[in-house]
GROMACS .gro file of C-alpha atoms in nm:
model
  408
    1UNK     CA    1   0.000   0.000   0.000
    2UNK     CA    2   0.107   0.340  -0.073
    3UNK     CA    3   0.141   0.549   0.233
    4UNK     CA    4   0.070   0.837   0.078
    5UNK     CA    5  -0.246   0.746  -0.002
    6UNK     CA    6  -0.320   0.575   0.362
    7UNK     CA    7  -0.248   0.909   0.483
    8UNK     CA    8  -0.490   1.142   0.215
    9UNK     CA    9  -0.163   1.274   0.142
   10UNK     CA   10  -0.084   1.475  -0.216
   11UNK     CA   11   0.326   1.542  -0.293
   12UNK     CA   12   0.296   1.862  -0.240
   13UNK     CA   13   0.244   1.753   0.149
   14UNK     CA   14   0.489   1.471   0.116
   15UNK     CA   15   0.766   1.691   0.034
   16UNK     CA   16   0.668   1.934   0.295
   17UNK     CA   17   0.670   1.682   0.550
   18UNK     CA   18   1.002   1.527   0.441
   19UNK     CA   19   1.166   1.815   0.469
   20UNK     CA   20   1.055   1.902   0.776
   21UNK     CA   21   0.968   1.637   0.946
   22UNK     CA   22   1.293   1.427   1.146
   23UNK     CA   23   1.409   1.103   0.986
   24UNK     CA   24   1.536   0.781   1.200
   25UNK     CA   25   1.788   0.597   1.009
   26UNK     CA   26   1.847   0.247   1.157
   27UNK     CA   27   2.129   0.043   0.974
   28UNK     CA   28   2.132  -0.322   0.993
   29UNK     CA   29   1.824  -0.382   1.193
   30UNK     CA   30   1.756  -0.766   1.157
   31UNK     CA   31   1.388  -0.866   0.957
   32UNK     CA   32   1.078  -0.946   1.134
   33UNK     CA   33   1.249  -0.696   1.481
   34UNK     CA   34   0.967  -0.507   1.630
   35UNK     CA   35   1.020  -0.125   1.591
   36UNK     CA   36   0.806   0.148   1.713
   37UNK     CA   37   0.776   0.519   1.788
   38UNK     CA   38   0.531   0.641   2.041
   39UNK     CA   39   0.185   0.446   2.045
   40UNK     CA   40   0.244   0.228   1.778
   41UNK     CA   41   0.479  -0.057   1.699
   42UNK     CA   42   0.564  -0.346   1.380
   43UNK     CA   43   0.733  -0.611   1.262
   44UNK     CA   44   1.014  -0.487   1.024
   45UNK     CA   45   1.044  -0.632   0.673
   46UNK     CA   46   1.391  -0.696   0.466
   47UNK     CA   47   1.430  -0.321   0.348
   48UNK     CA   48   1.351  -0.147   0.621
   49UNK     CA   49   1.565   0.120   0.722
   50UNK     CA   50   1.418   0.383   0.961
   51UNK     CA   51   1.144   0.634   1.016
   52UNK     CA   52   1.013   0.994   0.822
   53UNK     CA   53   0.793   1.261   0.829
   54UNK     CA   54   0.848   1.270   1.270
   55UNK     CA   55   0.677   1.601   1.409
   56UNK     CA   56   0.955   1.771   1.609
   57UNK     CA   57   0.951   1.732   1.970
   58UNK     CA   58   0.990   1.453   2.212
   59UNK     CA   59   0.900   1.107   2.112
   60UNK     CA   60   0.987   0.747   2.190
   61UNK     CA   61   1.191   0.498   1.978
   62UNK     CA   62   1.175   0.130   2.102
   63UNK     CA   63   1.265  -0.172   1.966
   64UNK     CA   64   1.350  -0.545   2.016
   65UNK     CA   65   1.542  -0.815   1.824
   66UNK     CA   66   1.370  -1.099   1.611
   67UNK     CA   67   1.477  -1.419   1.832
   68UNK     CA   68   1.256  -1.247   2.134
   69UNK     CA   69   0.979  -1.100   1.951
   70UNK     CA   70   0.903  -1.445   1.796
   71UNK     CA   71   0.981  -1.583   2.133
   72UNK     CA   72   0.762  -1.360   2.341
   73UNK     CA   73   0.467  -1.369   2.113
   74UNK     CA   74   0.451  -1.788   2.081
   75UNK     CA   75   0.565  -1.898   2.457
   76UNK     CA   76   0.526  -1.610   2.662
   77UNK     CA   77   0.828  -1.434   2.927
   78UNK     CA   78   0.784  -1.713   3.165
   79UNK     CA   79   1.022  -1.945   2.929
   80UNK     CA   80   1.223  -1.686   2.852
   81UNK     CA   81   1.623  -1.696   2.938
   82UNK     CA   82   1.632  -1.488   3.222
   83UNK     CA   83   2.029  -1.358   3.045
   84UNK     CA   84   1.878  -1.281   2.757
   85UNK     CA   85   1.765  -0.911   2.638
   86UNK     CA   86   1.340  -1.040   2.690
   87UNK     CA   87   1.253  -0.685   2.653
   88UNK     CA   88   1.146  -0.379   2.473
   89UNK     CA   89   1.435  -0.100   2.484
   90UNK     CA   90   1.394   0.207   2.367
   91UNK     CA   91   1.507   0.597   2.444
   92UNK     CA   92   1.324   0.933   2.457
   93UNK     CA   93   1.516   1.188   2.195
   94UNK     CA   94   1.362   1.541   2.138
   95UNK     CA   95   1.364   1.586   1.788
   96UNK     CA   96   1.466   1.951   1.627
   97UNK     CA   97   1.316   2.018   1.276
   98UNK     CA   98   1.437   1.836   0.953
   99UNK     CA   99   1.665   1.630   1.215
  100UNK     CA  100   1.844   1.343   1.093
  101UNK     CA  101   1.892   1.049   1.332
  102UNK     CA  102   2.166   0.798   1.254
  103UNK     CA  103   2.184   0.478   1.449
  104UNK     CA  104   2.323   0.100   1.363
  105UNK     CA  105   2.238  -0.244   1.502
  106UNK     CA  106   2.526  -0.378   1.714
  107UNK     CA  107   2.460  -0.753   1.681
  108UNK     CA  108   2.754  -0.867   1.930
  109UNK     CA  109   2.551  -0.628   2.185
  110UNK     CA  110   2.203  -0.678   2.069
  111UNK     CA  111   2.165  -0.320   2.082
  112UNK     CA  112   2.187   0.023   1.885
  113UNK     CA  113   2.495   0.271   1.832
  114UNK     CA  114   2.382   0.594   1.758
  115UNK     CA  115   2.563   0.830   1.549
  116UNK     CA  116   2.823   0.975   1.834
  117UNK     CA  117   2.967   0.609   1.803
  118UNK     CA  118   2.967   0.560   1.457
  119UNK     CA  119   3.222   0.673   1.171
  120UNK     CA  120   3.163   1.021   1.127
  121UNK     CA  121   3.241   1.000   0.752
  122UNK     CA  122   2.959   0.789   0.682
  123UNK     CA  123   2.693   0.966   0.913
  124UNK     CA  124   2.783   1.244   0.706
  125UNK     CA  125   2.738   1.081   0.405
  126UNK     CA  126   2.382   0.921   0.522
  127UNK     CA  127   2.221   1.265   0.596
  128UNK     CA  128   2.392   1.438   0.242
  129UNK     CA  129   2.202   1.152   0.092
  130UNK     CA  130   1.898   1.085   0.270
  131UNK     CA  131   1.697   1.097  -0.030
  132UNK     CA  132   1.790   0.803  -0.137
  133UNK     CA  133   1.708   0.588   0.171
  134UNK     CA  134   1.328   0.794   0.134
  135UNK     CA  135   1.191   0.408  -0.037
  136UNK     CA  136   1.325   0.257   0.248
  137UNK     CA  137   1.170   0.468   0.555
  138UNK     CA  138   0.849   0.357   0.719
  139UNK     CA  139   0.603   0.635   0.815
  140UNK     CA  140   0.542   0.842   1.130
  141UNK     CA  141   0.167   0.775   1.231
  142UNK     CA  142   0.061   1.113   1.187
  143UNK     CA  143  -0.316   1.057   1.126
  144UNK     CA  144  -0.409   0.794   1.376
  145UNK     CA  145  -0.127   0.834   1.685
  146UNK     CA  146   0.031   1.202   1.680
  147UNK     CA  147  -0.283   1.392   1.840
  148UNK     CA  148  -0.259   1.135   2.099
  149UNK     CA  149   0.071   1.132   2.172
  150UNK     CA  150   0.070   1.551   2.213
  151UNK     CA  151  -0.180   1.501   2.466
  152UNK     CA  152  -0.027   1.222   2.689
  153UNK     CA  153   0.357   1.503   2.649
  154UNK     CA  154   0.243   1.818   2.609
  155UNK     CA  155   0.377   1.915   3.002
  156UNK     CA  156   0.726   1.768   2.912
  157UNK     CA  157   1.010   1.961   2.820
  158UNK     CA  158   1.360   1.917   2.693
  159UNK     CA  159   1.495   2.039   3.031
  160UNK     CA  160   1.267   1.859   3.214
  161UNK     CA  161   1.368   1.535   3.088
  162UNK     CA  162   1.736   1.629   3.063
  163UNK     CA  163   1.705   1.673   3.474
  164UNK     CA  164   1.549   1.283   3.506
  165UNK     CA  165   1.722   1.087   3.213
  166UNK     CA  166   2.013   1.280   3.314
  167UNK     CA  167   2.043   1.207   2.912
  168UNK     CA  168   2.313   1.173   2.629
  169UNK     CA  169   2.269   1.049   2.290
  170UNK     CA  170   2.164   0.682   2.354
  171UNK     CA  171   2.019   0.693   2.698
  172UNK     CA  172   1.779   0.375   2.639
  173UNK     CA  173   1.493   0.328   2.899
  174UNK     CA  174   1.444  -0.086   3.007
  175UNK     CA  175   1.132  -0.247   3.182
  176UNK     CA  176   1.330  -0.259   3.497
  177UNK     CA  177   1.547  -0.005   3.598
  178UNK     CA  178   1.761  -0.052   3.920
  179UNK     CA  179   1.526   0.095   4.188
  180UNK     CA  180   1.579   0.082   4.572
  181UNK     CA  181   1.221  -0.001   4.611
  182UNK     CA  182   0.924  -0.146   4.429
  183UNK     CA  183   0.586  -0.277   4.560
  184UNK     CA  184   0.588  -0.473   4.248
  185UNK     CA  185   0.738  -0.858   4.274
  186UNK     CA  186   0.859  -1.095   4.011
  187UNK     CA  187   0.506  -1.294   4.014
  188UNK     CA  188   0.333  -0.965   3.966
  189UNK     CA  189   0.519  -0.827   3.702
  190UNK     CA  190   0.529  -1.156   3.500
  191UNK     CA  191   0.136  -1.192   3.573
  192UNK     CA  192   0.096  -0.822   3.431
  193UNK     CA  193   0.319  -0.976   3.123
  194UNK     CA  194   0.077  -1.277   3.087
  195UNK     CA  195  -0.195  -1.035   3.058
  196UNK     CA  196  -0.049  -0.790   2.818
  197UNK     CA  197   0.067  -1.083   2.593
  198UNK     CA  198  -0.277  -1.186   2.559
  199UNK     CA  199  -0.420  -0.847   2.521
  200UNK     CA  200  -0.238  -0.804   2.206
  201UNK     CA  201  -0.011  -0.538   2.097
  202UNK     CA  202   0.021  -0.111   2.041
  203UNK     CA  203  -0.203  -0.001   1.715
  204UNK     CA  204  -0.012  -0.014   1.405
  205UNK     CA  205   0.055   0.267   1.095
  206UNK     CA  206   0.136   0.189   0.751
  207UNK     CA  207   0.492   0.162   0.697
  208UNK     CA  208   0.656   0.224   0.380
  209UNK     CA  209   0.853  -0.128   0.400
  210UNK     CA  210   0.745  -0.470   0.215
  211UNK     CA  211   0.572  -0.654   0.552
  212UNK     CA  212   0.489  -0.491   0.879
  213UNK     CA  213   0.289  -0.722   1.113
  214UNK     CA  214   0.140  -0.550   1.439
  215UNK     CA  215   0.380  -0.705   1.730
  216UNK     CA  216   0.304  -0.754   2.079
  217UNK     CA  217   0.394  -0.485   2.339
  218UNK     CA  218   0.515  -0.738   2.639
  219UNK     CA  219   0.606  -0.622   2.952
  220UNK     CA  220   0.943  -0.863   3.032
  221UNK     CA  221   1.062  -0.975   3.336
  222UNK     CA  222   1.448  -0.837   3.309
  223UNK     CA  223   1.728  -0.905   3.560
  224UNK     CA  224   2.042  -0.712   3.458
  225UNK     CA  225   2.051  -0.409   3.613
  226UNK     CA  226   2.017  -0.042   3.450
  227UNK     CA  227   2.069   0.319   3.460
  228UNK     CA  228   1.822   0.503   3.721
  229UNK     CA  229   1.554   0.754   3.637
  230UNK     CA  230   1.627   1.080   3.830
  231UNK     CA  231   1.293   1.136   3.897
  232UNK     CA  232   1.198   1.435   4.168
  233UNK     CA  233   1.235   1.229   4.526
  234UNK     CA  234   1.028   1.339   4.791
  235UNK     CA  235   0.910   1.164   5.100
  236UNK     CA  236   0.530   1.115   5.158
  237UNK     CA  237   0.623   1.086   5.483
  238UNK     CA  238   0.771   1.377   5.585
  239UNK     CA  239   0.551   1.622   5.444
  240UNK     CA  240   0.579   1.920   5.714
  241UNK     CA  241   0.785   2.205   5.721
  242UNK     CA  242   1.121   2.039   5.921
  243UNK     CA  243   1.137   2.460   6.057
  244UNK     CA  244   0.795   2.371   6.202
  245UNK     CA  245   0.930   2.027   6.338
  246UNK     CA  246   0.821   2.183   6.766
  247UNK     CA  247   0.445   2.215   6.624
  248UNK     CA  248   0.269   1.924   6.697
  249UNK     CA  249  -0.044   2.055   6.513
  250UNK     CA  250   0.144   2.150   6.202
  251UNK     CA  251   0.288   1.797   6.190
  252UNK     CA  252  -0.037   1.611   6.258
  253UNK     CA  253  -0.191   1.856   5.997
  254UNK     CA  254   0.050   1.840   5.716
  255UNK     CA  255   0.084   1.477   5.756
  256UNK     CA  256  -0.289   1.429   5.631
  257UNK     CA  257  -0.264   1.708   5.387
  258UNK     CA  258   0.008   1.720   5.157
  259UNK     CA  259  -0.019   2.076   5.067
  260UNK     CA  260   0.345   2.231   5.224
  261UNK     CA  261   0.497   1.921   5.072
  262UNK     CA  262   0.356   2.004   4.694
  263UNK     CA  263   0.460   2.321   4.707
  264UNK     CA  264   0.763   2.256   4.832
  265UNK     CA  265   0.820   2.029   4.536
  266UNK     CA  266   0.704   2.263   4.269
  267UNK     CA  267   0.953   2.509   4.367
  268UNK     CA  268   1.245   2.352   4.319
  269UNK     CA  269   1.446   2.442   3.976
  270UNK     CA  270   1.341   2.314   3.652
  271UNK     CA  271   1.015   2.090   3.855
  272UNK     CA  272   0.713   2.064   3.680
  273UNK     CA  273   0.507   1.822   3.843
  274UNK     CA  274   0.242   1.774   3.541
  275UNK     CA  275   0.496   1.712   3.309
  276UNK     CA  276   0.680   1.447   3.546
  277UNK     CA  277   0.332   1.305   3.592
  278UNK     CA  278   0.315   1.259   3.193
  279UNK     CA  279   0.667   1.116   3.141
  280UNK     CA  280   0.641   0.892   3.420
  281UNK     CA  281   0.324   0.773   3.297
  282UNK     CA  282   0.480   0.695   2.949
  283UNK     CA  283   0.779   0.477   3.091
  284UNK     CA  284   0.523   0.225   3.205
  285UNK     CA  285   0.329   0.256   2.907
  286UNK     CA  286   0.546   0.284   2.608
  287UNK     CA  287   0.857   0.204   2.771
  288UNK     CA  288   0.729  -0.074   2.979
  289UNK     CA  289   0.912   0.052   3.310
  290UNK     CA  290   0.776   0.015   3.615
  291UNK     CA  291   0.990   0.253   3.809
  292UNK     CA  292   0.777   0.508   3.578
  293UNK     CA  293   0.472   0.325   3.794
  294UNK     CA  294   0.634   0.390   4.079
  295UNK     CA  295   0.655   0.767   4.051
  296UNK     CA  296   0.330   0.804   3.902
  297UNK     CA  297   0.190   0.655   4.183
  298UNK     CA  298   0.400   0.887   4.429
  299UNK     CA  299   0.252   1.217   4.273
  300UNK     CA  300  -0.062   1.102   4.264
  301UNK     CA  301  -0.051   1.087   4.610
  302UNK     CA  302   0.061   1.359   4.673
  303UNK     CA  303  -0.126   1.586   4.425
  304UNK     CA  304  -0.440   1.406   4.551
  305UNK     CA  305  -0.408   1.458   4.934
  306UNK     CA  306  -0.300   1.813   4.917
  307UNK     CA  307  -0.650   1.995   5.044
  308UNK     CA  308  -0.503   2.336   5.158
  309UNK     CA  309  -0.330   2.355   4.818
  310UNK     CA  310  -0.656   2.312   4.605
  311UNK     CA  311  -0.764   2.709   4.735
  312UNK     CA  312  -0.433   2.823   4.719
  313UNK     CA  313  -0.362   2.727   4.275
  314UNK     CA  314  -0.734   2.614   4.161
  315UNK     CA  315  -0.574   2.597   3.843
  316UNK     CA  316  -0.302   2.354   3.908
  317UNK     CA  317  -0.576   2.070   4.024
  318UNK     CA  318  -0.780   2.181   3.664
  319UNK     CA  319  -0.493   2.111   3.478
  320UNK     CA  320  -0.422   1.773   3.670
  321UNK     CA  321  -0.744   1.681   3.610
  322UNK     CA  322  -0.736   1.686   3.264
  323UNK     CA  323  -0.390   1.523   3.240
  324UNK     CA  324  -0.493   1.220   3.444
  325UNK     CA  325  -0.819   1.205   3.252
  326UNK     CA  326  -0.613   1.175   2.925
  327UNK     CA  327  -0.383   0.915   3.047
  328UNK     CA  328  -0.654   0.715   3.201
  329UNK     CA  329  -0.825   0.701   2.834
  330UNK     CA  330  -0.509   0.483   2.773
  331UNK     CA  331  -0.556   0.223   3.051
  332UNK     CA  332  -0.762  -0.134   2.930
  333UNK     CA  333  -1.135  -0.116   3.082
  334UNK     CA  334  -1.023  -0.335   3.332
  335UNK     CA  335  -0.745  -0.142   3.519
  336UNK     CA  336  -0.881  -0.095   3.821
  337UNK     CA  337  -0.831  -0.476   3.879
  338UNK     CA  338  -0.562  -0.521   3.696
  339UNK     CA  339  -0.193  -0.637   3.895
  340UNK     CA  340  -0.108  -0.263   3.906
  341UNK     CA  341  -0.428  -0.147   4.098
  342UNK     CA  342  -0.524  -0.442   4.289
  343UNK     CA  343  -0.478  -0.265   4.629
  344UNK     CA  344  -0.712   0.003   4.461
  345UNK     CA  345  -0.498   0.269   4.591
  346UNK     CA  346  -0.651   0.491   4.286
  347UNK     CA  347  -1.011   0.434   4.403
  348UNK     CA  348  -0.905   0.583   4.714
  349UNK     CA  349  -0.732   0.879   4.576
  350UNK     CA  350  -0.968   0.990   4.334
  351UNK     CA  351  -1.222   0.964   4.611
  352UNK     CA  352  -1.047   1.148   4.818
  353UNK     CA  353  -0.969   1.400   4.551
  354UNK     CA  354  -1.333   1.482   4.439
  355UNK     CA  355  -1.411   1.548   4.840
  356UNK     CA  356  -1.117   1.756   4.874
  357UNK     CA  357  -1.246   2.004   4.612
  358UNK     CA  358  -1.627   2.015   4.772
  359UNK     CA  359  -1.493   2.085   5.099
  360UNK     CA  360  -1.265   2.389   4.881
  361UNK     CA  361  -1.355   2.746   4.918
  362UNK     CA  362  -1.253   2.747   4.535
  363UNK     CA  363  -1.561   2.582   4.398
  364UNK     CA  364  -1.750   2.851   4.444
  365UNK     CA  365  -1.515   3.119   4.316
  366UNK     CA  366  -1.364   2.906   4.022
  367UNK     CA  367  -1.670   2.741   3.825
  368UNK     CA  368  -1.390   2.543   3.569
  369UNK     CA  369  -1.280   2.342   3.907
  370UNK     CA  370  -1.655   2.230   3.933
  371UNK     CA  371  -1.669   2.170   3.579
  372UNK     CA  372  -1.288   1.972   3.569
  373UNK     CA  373  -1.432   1.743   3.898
  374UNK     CA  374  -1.756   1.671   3.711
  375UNK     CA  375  -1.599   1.550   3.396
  376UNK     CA  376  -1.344   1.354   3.549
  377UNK     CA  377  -1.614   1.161   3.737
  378UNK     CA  378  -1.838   1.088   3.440
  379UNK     CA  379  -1.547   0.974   3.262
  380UNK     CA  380  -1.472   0.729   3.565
  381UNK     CA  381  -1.822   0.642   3.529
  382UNK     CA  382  -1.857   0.574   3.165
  383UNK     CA  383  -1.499   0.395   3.088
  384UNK     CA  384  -1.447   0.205   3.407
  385UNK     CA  385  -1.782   0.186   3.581
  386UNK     CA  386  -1.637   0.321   3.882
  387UNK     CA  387  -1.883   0.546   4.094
  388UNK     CA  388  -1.689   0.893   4.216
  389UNK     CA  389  -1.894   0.990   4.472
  390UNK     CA  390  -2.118   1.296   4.378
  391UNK     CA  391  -2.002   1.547   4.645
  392UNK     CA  392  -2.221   1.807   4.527
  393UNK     CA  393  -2.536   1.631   4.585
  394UNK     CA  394  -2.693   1.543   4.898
  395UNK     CA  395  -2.773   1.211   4.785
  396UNK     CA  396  -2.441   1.099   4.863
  397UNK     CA  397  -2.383   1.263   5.163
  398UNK     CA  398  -2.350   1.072   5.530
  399UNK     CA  399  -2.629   1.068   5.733
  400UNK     CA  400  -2.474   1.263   6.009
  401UNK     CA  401  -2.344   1.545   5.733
  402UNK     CA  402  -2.677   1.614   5.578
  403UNK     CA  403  -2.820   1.990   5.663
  404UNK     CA  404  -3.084   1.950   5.981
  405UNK     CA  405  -3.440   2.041   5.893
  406UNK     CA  406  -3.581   2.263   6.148
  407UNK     CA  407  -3.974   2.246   6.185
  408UNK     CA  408  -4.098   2.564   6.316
   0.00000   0.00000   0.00000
């Protein structure tokens, strides 16, 4: 199939596109790998060599070699060599305009080498004549996955994720990165695999290669350890003001409300807790990491127990509202049983989030909080079939909380 035409695309746009859009270049990939950007992921065919037309701005290139695709999608991780590379890798890169992107497969390593490794001289002479590779590039999926994938970044910036990649060309993201704590065990992880396996794989775009098949989007079990995420630590804990450590009412308080704690965090250099939110959310999801779990789960606790805060920067909890909402859009129906929720922790905090904001001053004064609450539980509602208790309707109020009818 032409791509062009998949996409409703004239020339005119196709040479636009080309010559603005960034270009992956992957030498020596082996046939039938899975490679994907973003969302969406295939199964490479014998002259594929890279990606066009990529919007500038951040994005995700993963990938994983033919033995364990084939391996992962007929037997499943749980007969999988536990030495072996089981697992999607991939790497964040923020893409300027009309960027070029060189990288090679390094078979003895089972991994890429990006251009900072490779002879200069023929990088050079790859983006001189990157025309003639243009048969050979599959296409970004503009029409069906890069609306979506603006909305699940659109908080992130390129300082942001320098601070927690801490990155350099090449910086890959794993499943597992070497944490010093996870709630999530072996069994869980390779039940959440078992799961995904059978759920199928990322949608798919038409590539401009000879076969793409969709491939699966496992999450592996991986033992070898790998280079942190410097994602903003805080403890949940500890969420006074240490100067205020003699106050026993400012400790009790601020240990139920998170409020000095969250604004603590969000004004510390180069912080923005919305678009940490996102980019942890997108190393579970597209880069299969649960450390990304890990802090997503952190700030929404702490974003959802501040109560103090919620007068204080309305705003902030409309915009988090509509962040979660989009990233919850991405979760299978069933995620509020699935291994990741099973304590459901989420439940809890989005419960305790809507009653937050009734008990606010700022629902009165700022209607688009009322507005941001009420969509957020209707979504709940209509995707999940979770119930977010109402609490501006005395329907679901507690007996002892409704107003007392006088008789006179």
């Amino acid at each position: 199939m032409d791509p062009l035409q998949s996409l409703d695309m004239d020339q005119e746009t196709a040479q636009h596109l080309f010559e603005k859009g960034a270009k992956v270049v992957i030498l020596g990939l082996p046939e039938q790998s899975e490679f994907g950007v973003d969302f969406a992921s295939w199964e490479t065919g014998p002259r594929f060599r890279g990606l066009k037309f990529v919007p500038p701005g951040l994005h995700f290139i993963h990938y994983r070699p033919p033995v364990i695709t084939s391996r992962l999608r007929n037997e499943g991780v749980a007969s999988a060599s536990a030495s072996a590379p089981d697992f999607r890798t991939g790497f964040f890169h923020w893409f300027a305009e009309s960027e070029i992107l060189v990288c090679e497969w390094d078979a003895k390593n089972e991994d890429l080498k990006f251009d900072s490794e490779l002879d200069q001289d023929q990088v050079q002479r790859i983006k001189f004549n990157i025309r003639d590779f243009d048969p050979f590039l599959g296409t970004y999926p503009i029409k069906d996955g890069w609306a979506k994938w603006q909305r699940q970044s659109k908080n992130i910036t390129a300082a942001q994720l320098d601070l927690i990649l801490q990155r350099k060309p090449g910086t890959t993201i794993h499943p597992l990165t070497a944490t010093a704590e996870s709630n999530l065990s072996d069994t869980d992880l390779k039940a959440a695999e078992a799961r995904r396996v059978t759920q199928g794989g990322a949608s798919a775009a038409p590539m401009d290669v000879d076969r793409l098949a969709p491939a699966t989007t496992a999450v592996a079990v991986a033992t070898t350890p790998t280079p942190r995420i410097h994602f903003t630590d805080f403890d949940l804990k500890r969420s006074w003001d240490p100067s205020r450590v003699g106050s026993a009412s400012e400790i009790t308080r601020y240990s139920m409300d998170k409020s000095w704690l969250l604004k603590s965090v969000m004004k510390r250099p180069n912080v923005d807790l919305l678009g940490e939110l996102q980019l942890a959310f997108l190393c579970l999801l597209v880069g299969q990491n649960f450390e990304g779990f890990e802090q997503w789960k952190k700030l929404m606790h702490l974003i959802c127990r501040s109560v103090e805060a919620i007068d204080q920067m309305p705003e902030f909890f409309v915009k988090f509202m509509a962040v979660l909402r989009d990233q919850l859009a991405e979760c299978p129906r069933d995620f509020f049983v699935d291994v990741v929720s099973q304590d459901n922790f989420l439940i809890t905090l989005l419960q305790e989030l809507v009653a937050n904001i009734a008990d606010s001053s700022a629902i009165a004064t700022h209607p688009r909080l009322e507005r941001a609450v009420n969509r957020l539980r209707d979504f709940a509602q209509k995707r999940f079939e979770v119930e977010l208790v109402d609490p501006f309707d005395d329907e679901y109020l507690d007996e002892e909380d409704r107003p007392v009818v006088v008789e006179l």
